[in-house]
CSV table of C-alpha atoms in Angstrom, one decimal:
chain,number,residue,atom,x,y,z
A,1,ARG,CA,-70.0,7.2,15.5
A,2,GLN,CA,-66.8,4.8,14.1
A,3,SER,CA,-69.1,4.1,11.1
A,4,TYR,CA,-68.8,7.3,9.9
A,5,ALA,CA,-65.0,7.5,10.7
A,6,ALA,CA,-64.5,4.3,9.2
A,7,ASP,CA,-66.9,6.1,5.5
A,8,HIS,CA,-64.9,9.4,6.0
A,9,LEU,CA,-61.2,7.5,5.9
A,10,ILE,CA,-62.2,5.4,3.0
A,11,SER,CA,-63.3,8.0,1.0
A,12,ASN,CA,-60.3,10.0,1.6
A,13,LEU,CA,-58.2,7.0,0.7
A,14,LYS,CA,-60.0,6.6,-2.4
A,15,ASN,CA,-59.8,10.6,-3.4
A,16,ALA,CA,-56.3,10.1,-2.6
A,17,ARG,CA,-55.7,7.2,-5.3
A,18,SER,CA,-57.6,8.7,-7.7
A,19,ALA,CA,-55.8,12.4,-7.6
A,20,PRO,CA,-53.5,13.0,-10.2
A,21,LYS,CA,-49.6,12.5,-8.1
A,22,LYS,CA,-47.7,15.8,-8.1
A,23,GLU,CA,-45.0,15.6,-10.5
A,24,VAL,CA,-41.5,16.2,-8.7
A,25,GLN,CA,-38.7,18.0,-10.0
A,26,ILE,CA,-35.2,16.1,-9.8
A,27,PRO,CA,-32.5,18.5,-8.8
A,28,SER,CA,-29.4,18.2,-10.3
A,29,LEU,CA,-26.7,16.2,-8.3
A,30,ALA,CA,-24.8,19.4,-7.3
A,31,GLU,CA,-28.4,21.0,-6.3
A,32,PHE,CA,-29.2,17.3,-4.2
A,33,LEU,CA,-25.7,17.5,-2.3
A,34,GLN,CA,-27.0,21.2,-1.5
A,35,MET,CA,-30.4,20.4,-0.6
A,36,ALA,CA,-29.7,17.1,1.6
A,37,TRP,CA,-26.8,19.0,3.7
A,38,ALA,CA,-28.9,19.7,6.1
A,39,GLU,CA,-30.0,16.4,6.9
A,40,MET,CA,-26.5,15.2,7.0
A,41,GLU,CA,-24.7,17.4,8.9
A,42,PRO,CA,-27.6,19.7,10.3
A,43,GLU,CA,-24.7,21.8,12.7
A,44,THR,CA,-22.3,22.8,9.6
A,45,ALA,CA,-23.3,25.3,6.7
A,46,LEU,CA,-22.2,23.3,3.4
A,47,ASP,CA,-19.4,26.3,2.1
A,48,ARG,CA,-20.2,25.2,-1.4
A,49,ASN,CA,-17.5,25.8,-3.8
A,50,TRP,CA,-17.0,25.4,-7.6
A,51,HIS,CA,-14.9,22.1,-7.0
A,52,LEU,CA,-18.3,20.4,-5.6
A,53,ASP,CA,-20.0,21.4,-8.4
A,54,ALA,CA,-17.2,19.9,-10.7
A,55,ILE,CA,-17.2,16.8,-9.2
A,56,CYS,CA,-20.9,16.1,-9.2
A,57,LEU,CA,-20.9,17.0,-12.5
A,58,HIS,CA,-18.7,14.4,-13.8
A,59,VAL,CA,-20.5,12.2,-11.7
A,60,GLU,CA,-24.0,12.8,-13.2
A,61,ASN,CA,-23.0,13.1,-16.8
A,62,VAL,CA,-21.2,9.2,-16.1
A,63,LEU,CA,-24.6,7.9,-14.4
A,64,MET,CA,-27.0,9.7,-16.5
A,65,ASP,CA,-24.9,8.4,-19.8
A,66,TRP,CA,-25.6,4.8,-18.6
A,67,ARG,CA,-28.8,5.5,-18.3
A,68,LYS,CA,-29.4,7.3,-21.8
A,69,HIS,CA,-27.7,4.0,-22.8
A,70,ARG,CA,-29.8,1.9,-21.4
A,71,LEU,CA,-32.9,3.2,-22.6
A,72,ASP,CA,-31.7,3.6,-26.4
A,73,PRO,CA,-28.3,1.2,-26.9
A,74,THR,CA,-27.6,3.2,-29.8
A,75,TYR,CA,-26.7,6.4,-27.4
A,76,VAL,CA,-22.7,6.4,-26.9
A,77,GLN,CA,-21.6,7.0,-23.7
A,78,ARG,CA,-19.0,9.9,-23.3
A,79,SER,CA,-17.5,7.6,-20.5
A,80,THR,CA,-17.5,4.6,-18.4
A,81,ASN,CA,-14.1,4.5,-16.7
A,82,LEU,CA,-13.8,7.8,-14.8
A,83,LEU,CA,-10.7,8.3,-12.7
A,84,ILE,CA,-11.2,11.7,-10.4
A,85,ASN,CA,-7.9,12.6,-8.3
A,86,VAL,CA,-8.6,15.8,-5.8
A,87,PRO,CA,-7.0,16.4,-2.8
A,88,PRO,CA,-8.3,15.0,0.9
A,89,GLY,CA,-11.1,16.7,2.6
A,90,SER,CA,-13.1,17.4,-0.9
A,91,MET,CA,-15.8,16.0,0.4
A,92,LYS,CA,-15.6,13.3,-2.4
A,93,SER,CA,-17.0,10.5,-0.1
A,94,ARG,CA,-20.4,12.6,0.8
A,95,ILE,CA,-21.0,13.4,-2.9
A,96,VAL,CA,-20.2,10.2,-4.8
A,97,SER,CA,-20.9,7.4,-2.0
A,98,VAL,CA,-23.5,9.1,-0.1
A,99,CYS,CA,-25.3,11.6,-2.4
A,100,ALA,CA,-25.0,10.0,-5.9
A,101,PRO,CA,-27.1,6.8,-4.8
A,102,ALA,CA,-29.5,8.3,-3.5
A,103,TRP,CA,-30.1,11.1,-6.3
A,104,PHE,CA,-29.4,8.4,-9.0
A,105,TRP,CA,-32.8,6.3,-7.0
A,106,LEU,CA,-35.1,8.9,-7.8
A,107,ILE,CA,-34.1,8.5,-12.1
A,108,ASP,CA,-33.7,5.1,-12.1
A,109,PRO,CA,-34.3,2.9,-8.5
A,110,THR,CA,-33.5,-0.3,-10.6
A,111,TRP,CA,-29.9,0.9,-10.2
A,112,THR,CA,-27.5,-1.4,-8.8
A,113,SER,CA,-24.1,-0.2,-7.6
A,114,LEU,CA,-21.1,-1.6,-5.4
A,115,PHE,CA,-18.8,1.2,-3.2
A,116,LEU,CA,-14.9,-0.2,-2.1
A,117,SER,CA,-13.0,1.9,0.0
A,118,ALA,CA,-9.4,0.7,1.4
A,119,ASN,CA,-10.8,1.1,5.1
A,120,PRO,CA,-13.9,-0.6,6.0
A,121,ARG,CA,-15.3,1.5,8.4
A,122,VAL,CA,-15.4,4.1,6.1
A,123,ALA,CA,-17.6,2.0,3.4
A,124,ALA,CA,-19.5,1.0,6.2
A,125,ARG,CA,-19.8,4.9,7.6
A,126,ASP,CA,-20.5,6.4,4.2
A,127,ALA,CA,-23.8,3.5,4.1
A,128,PHE,CA,-25.0,3.8,7.1
A,129,ILE,CA,-25.2,7.5,6.2
A,130,CYS,CA,-26.9,7.0,3.1
A,131,ARG,CA,-29.0,4.6,4.2
A,132,ASP,CA,-30.4,7.1,6.9
A,133,LEU,CA,-30.6,9.8,3.7
A,134,LEU,CA,-33.1,7.5,2.1
A,135,ARG,CA,-34.9,6.8,4.8
A,136,SER,CA,-35.1,10.5,6.4
A,137,GLN,CA,-38.6,12.4,6.4
A,138,TRP,CA,-36.9,15.2,3.6
A,139,TYR,CA,-36.3,12.1,1.6
A,140,ARG,CA,-39.4,10.5,1.5
A,141,GLN,CA,-41.4,14.1,2.1
A,142,THR,CA,-39.9,16.0,-0.5
A,143,PHE,CA,-39.4,13.7,-4.2
A,144,SER,CA,-42.3,11.2,-2.8
A,145,PRO,CA,-40.3,7.5,-4.3
A,146,SER,CA,-42.7,5.3,-5.0
A,147,TRP,CA,-40.6,2.5,-3.9
A,148,GLU,CA,-39.2,1.8,0.1
A,149,LEU,CA,-36.2,0.1,1.3
A,150,ARG,CA,-36.5,-3.3,1.6
A,151,LYS,CA,-37.1,-4.7,5.0
A,152,ASP,CA,-35.7,-8.3,4.4
A,153,LYS,CA,-32.8,-6.3,2.9
A,154,ASP,CA,-31.5,-4.3,5.4
A,155,ALA,CA,-28.1,-4.7,5.9
A,156,VAL,CA,-25.7,-1.4,6.2
A,157,SER,CA,-23.7,-3.0,4.1
A,158,ASN,CA,-26.1,-4.5,1.7
A,159,PHE,CA,-29.7,-2.7,1.1
A,160,TRP,CA,-32.2,-3.2,-1.7
A,161,ASN,CA,-35.4,-1.3,-2.2
A,162,THR,CA,-38.7,-2.5,-3.3
A,163,ALA,CA,-37.9,-1.5,-7.0
A,164,GLY,CA,-34.9,-3.9,-7.6
A,165,GLY,CA,-31.9,-1.2,-6.9
A,166,ARG,CA,-29.1,-2.1,-4.4
A,167,ARG,CA,-26.2,-0.5,-2.7
A,168,GLN,CA,-23.6,-2.9,-1.6
A,169,SER,CA,-20.5,-1.9,0.0
A,170,PHE,CA,-17.2,-3.5,1.3
A,171,GLY,CA,-13.9,-3.0,1.9
A,172,PHE,CA,-11.0,-3.0,-0.9
A,173,ASN,CA,-10.0,-6.4,-0.1
A,174,SER,CA,-12.6,-8.1,0.8
A,175,LYS,CA,-14.0,-11.3,-1.1
A,176,ILE,CA,-16.7,-9.7,-3.8
A,177,THR,CA,-17.2,-12.9,-5.7
A,178,GLY,CA,-21.2,-13.6,-7.1
A,179,ASN,CA,-21.3,-9.8,-6.5
A,180,ARG,CA,-22.2,-7.9,-9.6
A,181,ALA,CA,-23.5,-4.2,-10.3
A,182,ASP,CA,-24.2,-1.7,-12.7
A,183,ALA,CA,-21.7,0.4,-11.5
A,184,ILE,CA,-18.7,0.2,-9.4
A,185,PHE,CA,-17.1,3.0,-7.1
A,186,VAL,CA,-14.0,3.2,-5.4
A,187,ASP,CA,-13.5,5.5,-2.7
A,188,ASP,CA,-9.2,5.8,-1.9
A,189,PRO,CA,-8.6,1.9,-2.7
A,190,HIS,CA,-4.8,2.7,-0.8
A,191,ASP,CA,-4.2,2.6,2.6
A,192,ALA,CA,-1.9,5.9,2.7
A,193,GLN,CA,0.4,4.2,5.8
A,194,GLU,CA,0.9,0.8,3.3
A,195,VAL,CA,1.1,2.4,-0.2
A,196,ALA,CA,5.2,2.8,0.2
A,197,SER,CA,5.6,-1.1,0.5
A,198,ALA,CA,5.5,-2.9,-3.2
A,199,VAL,CA,3.8,-5.8,-1.5
A,200,LYS,CA,0.8,-4.1,-0.6
A,201,ARG,CA,0.8,-1.8,-3.1
A,202,LEU,CA,0.9,-4.2,-5.9
A,203,ALA,CA,-1.8,-6.4,-4.1
A,204,VAL,CA,-4.2,-3.9,-4.5
A,205,LEU,CA,-3.4,-3.4,-8.2
A,206,ASP,CA,-3.9,-7.4,-8.7
A,207,LYS,CA,-7.2,-7.0,-6.4
A,208,TRP,CA,-8.5,-4.8,-9.2
A,209,ASP,CA,-7.4,-6.6,-12.5
A,210,PHE,CA,-8.4,-10.2,-11.1
A,211,ALA,CA,-11.4,-9.3,-9.0
A,212,ILE,CA,-12.8,-6.2,-9.2
A,213,ALA,CA,-13.0,-4.7,-12.6
A,214,ASN,CA,-15.0,-7.6,-14.0
A,215,ARG,CA,-17.3,-7.5,-11.2
A,216,VAL,CA,-20.1,-5.6,-13.9
A,217,ASN,CA,-23.5,-6.5,-15.1
A,218,SER,CA,-22.4,-5.1,-18.8
A,219,PRO,CA,-18.6,-4.8,-19.7
A,220,ALA,CA,-19.5,-2.5,-22.0
A,221,SER,CA,-21.5,0.0,-20.3
A,222,SER,CA,-21.6,-0.1,-17.0
A,223,VAL,CA,-19.7,2.4,-14.8
A,224,ARG,CA,-16.3,2.5,-13.0
A,225,LEU,CA,-15.7,5.0,-11.2
A,226,MET,CA,-12.4,6.0,-9.0
A,227,ILE,CA,-12.0,8.8,-7.0
A,228,MET,CA,-8.7,9.1,-4.8
A,229,GLN,CA,-5.9,11.0,-4.2
A,230,ARG,CA,-2.3,9.7,-5.4
A,231,LEU,CA,-0.2,8.8,-3.6
A,232,HIS,CA,2.5,7.2,-5.2
A,233,GLN,CA,3.7,7.1,-9.0
A,234,ASP,CA,2.8,3.3,-8.9
A,235,ASP,CA,-0.6,3.9,-7.6
A,236,LEU,CA,-4.0,2.5,-8.6
A,237,ALA,CA,-4.6,5.3,-10.4
A,238,ALA,CA,-1.8,5.3,-12.3
A,239,HIS,CA,-1.8,1.6,-13.3
A,240,VAL,CA,-5.8,2.3,-14.9
A,241,TYR,CA,-4.5,5.0,-16.8
A,242,ASP,CA,-1.7,3.5,-18.0
A,243,GLN,CA,-3.9,0.6,-19.1
A,244,GLY,CA,-5.6,3.1,-21.6
A,245,GLY,CA,-9.8,3.7,-21.6
A,246,TRP,CA,-10.1,5.6,-18.6
A,247,ASP,CA,-11.0,9.5,-18.5
A,248,ARG,CA,-9.6,12.1,-15.9
A,249,LEU,CA,-10.6,15.0,-13.6
A,250,VAL,CA,-7.8,16.7,-12.0
A,251,ILE,CA,-8.3,19.1,-9.4
A,252,ARG,CA,-5.0,20.2,-7.4
A,253,GLN,CA,-4.7,22.3,-4.3
A,254,GLU,CA,-2.7,25.0,-6.4
A,255,PHE,CA,-3.5,25.9,-10.1
A,256,GLU,CA,-0.7,25.1,-12.2
A,257,CYS,CA,-1.5,26.4,-16.0
A,258,ASP,CA,-1.2,22.8,-16.9
A,259,LYS,CA,-4.5,22.6,-19.4
A,260,ASP,CA,-6.3,19.8,-17.4
A,261,GLU,CA,-9.8,19.7,-19.8
A,262,SER,CA,-11.9,16.5,-18.9
A,263,VAL,CA,-13.7,14.1,-21.2
A,264,PHE,CA,-17.2,16.7,-20.6
A,265,GLY,CA,-15.2,19.8,-21.5
A,266,TRP,CA,-14.7,21.1,-18.1
A,267,THR,CA,-11.5,23.2,-17.3
A,268,ASP,CA,-10.3,24.5,-14.1
A,269,PRO,CA,-12.1,28.1,-13.5
A,270,ARG,CA,-8.9,29.2,-12.0
A,271,THR,CA,-6.4,31.4,-14.0
A,272,LYS,CA,-3.7,32.3,-11.8
A,273,GLU,CA,-0.6,30.3,-11.1
A,274,GLY,CA,-0.9,28.9,-7.3
A,275,GLU,CA,-4.3,30.1,-6.5
A,276,LEU,CA,-6.2,28.1,-4.0
A,277,MET,CA,-8.6,25.2,-4.6
A,278,HIS,CA,-11.1,26.2,-1.7
A,279,PRO,CA,-9.3,29.5,0.4
A,280,THR,CA,-11.8,29.5,3.0
A,281,ARG,CA,-11.7,25.8,4.0
A,282,PHE,CA,-8.0,25.7,3.2
A,283,PRO,CA,-6.7,29.0,3.3
A,284,PRO,CA,-2.5,30.0,2.9
A,285,LYS,CA,-1.8,29.0,6.4
A,286,VAL,CA,-3.2,25.9,6.3
A,287,VAL,CA,-1.7,25.0,3.0
A,288,GLU,CA,1.6,25.5,4.4
A,289,ARG,CA,0.9,23.7,7.6
A,290,PHE,CA,0.2,20.4,4.8
A,291,LYS,CA,3.4,21.1,3.1
A,292,VAL,CA,5.6,21.0,6.4
A,293,GLY,CA,3.8,17.9,7.5
A,294,LEU,CA,3.4,16.0,4.4
A,295,GLY,CA,6.9,17.1,3.0
A,296,ASP,CA,7.6,17.7,-0.8
A,297,TYR,CA,6.5,14.0,-2.5
A,298,GLY,CA,3.7,13.5,0.0
A,299,TYR,CA,2.1,17.1,-0.7
A,300,ALA,CA,2.8,16.7,-4.5
A,301,GLY,CA,1.0,13.6,-4.3
A,302,GLN,CA,-1.9,14.2,-2.2
A,303,HIS,CA,-2.6,17.7,-3.0
A,304,GLN,CA,-1.2,18.2,-6.2
A,305,GLN,CA,-1.9,14.9,-7.8
A,306,ARG,CA,1.7,14.4,-9.1
A,307,PRO,CA,3.4,11.8,-7.0
A,308,ALA,CA,6.5,13.5,-7.5
A,309,PRO,CA,7.0,17.2,-7.1
A,310,ARG,CA,6.5,19.3,-10.0
A,311,LYS,CA,10.1,20.5,-9.9
A,312,GLY,CA,11.8,17.5,-9.0
A,313,GLY,CA,12.6,15.7,-5.8
A,314,MET,CA,16.0,15.2,-4.8
A,315,VAL,CA,17.4,16.9,-7.8
A,316,LEU,CA,15.8,20.1,-9.2
A,317,ARG,CA,15.5,21.8,-12.1
A,318,GLU,CA,16.7,24.8,-11.7
A,319,TRP,CA,20.1,23.6,-10.5
A,320,PHE,CA,20.6,23.2,-14.4
A,321,ILE,CA,21.4,25.8,-16.9
A,322,ARG,CA,20.6,24.5,-21.0
A,323,ALA,CA,22.7,25.9,-23.2
A,324,ASP,CA,22.2,25.6,-27.1
A,325,HIS,CA,25.9,24.7,-27.7
A,326,PRO,CA,28.3,22.3,-25.1
A,327,PRO,CA,31.6,24.3,-24.3
A,328,LEU,CA,33.3,21.8,-25.1
A,329,ASP,CA,36.4,23.6,-24.6
A,330,GLU,CA,35.1,23.8,-21.0
A,331,LEU,CA,34.0,20.0,-20.7
A,332,GLU,CA,34.6,18.1,-17.7
A,333,ILE,CA,33.2,14.2,-17.0
A,334,TYR,CA,32.2,13.5,-13.6
A,335,GLN,CA,31.4,9.8,-12.4
A,336,SER,CA,29.3,8.8,-9.6
A,337,TRP,CA,28.6,5.6,-9.0
A,338,ASP,CA,26.4,4.4,-5.8
A,339,THR,CA,26.9,0.5,-6.3
A,340,ALA,CA,25.3,-0.6,-3.1
A,341,SER,CA,28.2,-2.7,-1.8
A,342,LYS,CA,28.9,-3.8,1.6
A,343,ALA,CA,32.0,-3.5,3.4
A,344,ASP,CA,31.9,-7.3,4.3
């Protein structure tokens, strides 16, 4: 009886090895997010909105262009440096830090990545969720990857697969000397409570310029992707964009009729001024609470991606009347001086 069972098992293994493998259709990143959601959030239904598809589209295009260039060096990547500005609570971390690496390892398991966030706990949280997703029965059975997670390289902050791919994660201010990757992802590099400090804000800019931006395998083709809300006129988003060479995706909480077309030809699908980004998640009463709690400057930066209110701050544009010619007969000149002088 034991001999029969052993022979039967050997026969089954031989048949399994000789049988053609079922070809797995790799979904788009947006489809992968929808499929994986039940594994990440089993108690919460996914409220899929157009802004999720927009973020997924841009992350997918950047990574797929990198892959095409790797296979064919004559292929010209449309973007290697992408800045995404979206309001808080837009599920950006789940897309960029969790789903993107799990999805792209289905296409190129040798791909290496480095993830950074101002809050080390957030970086560790997303790494943990990503690793759990890769280990899940759903992922293994649905896509049948030819690789596995290495048991000797299985730390939350640094895990590898058996094909050579690895995902590393650190706090933005961590020492990463010696670490390089095919892609660097930065998720909220500033602490919202510290960004007003010039010293701490400049420390983030210097950290990027001198210790992070060059930690890529290929300066010409590796991907740098930064996703964040705007917190200050001189934050890291403004810094890299002013340096040049960066493309940008802008999604505002309330629609503004300015044309924000991205490098991939995407434009905001909304048409009415003030139309909300995701009214089922952020209905008008919630948005009004944001405005009260954050104030004009805070709301303009975090939700409208303008670190100063569109209409102005202390001095509003509507206070001024434009004239074709100055009324010279009635012209009066006033001067106001703020010398910051002390009584002593």
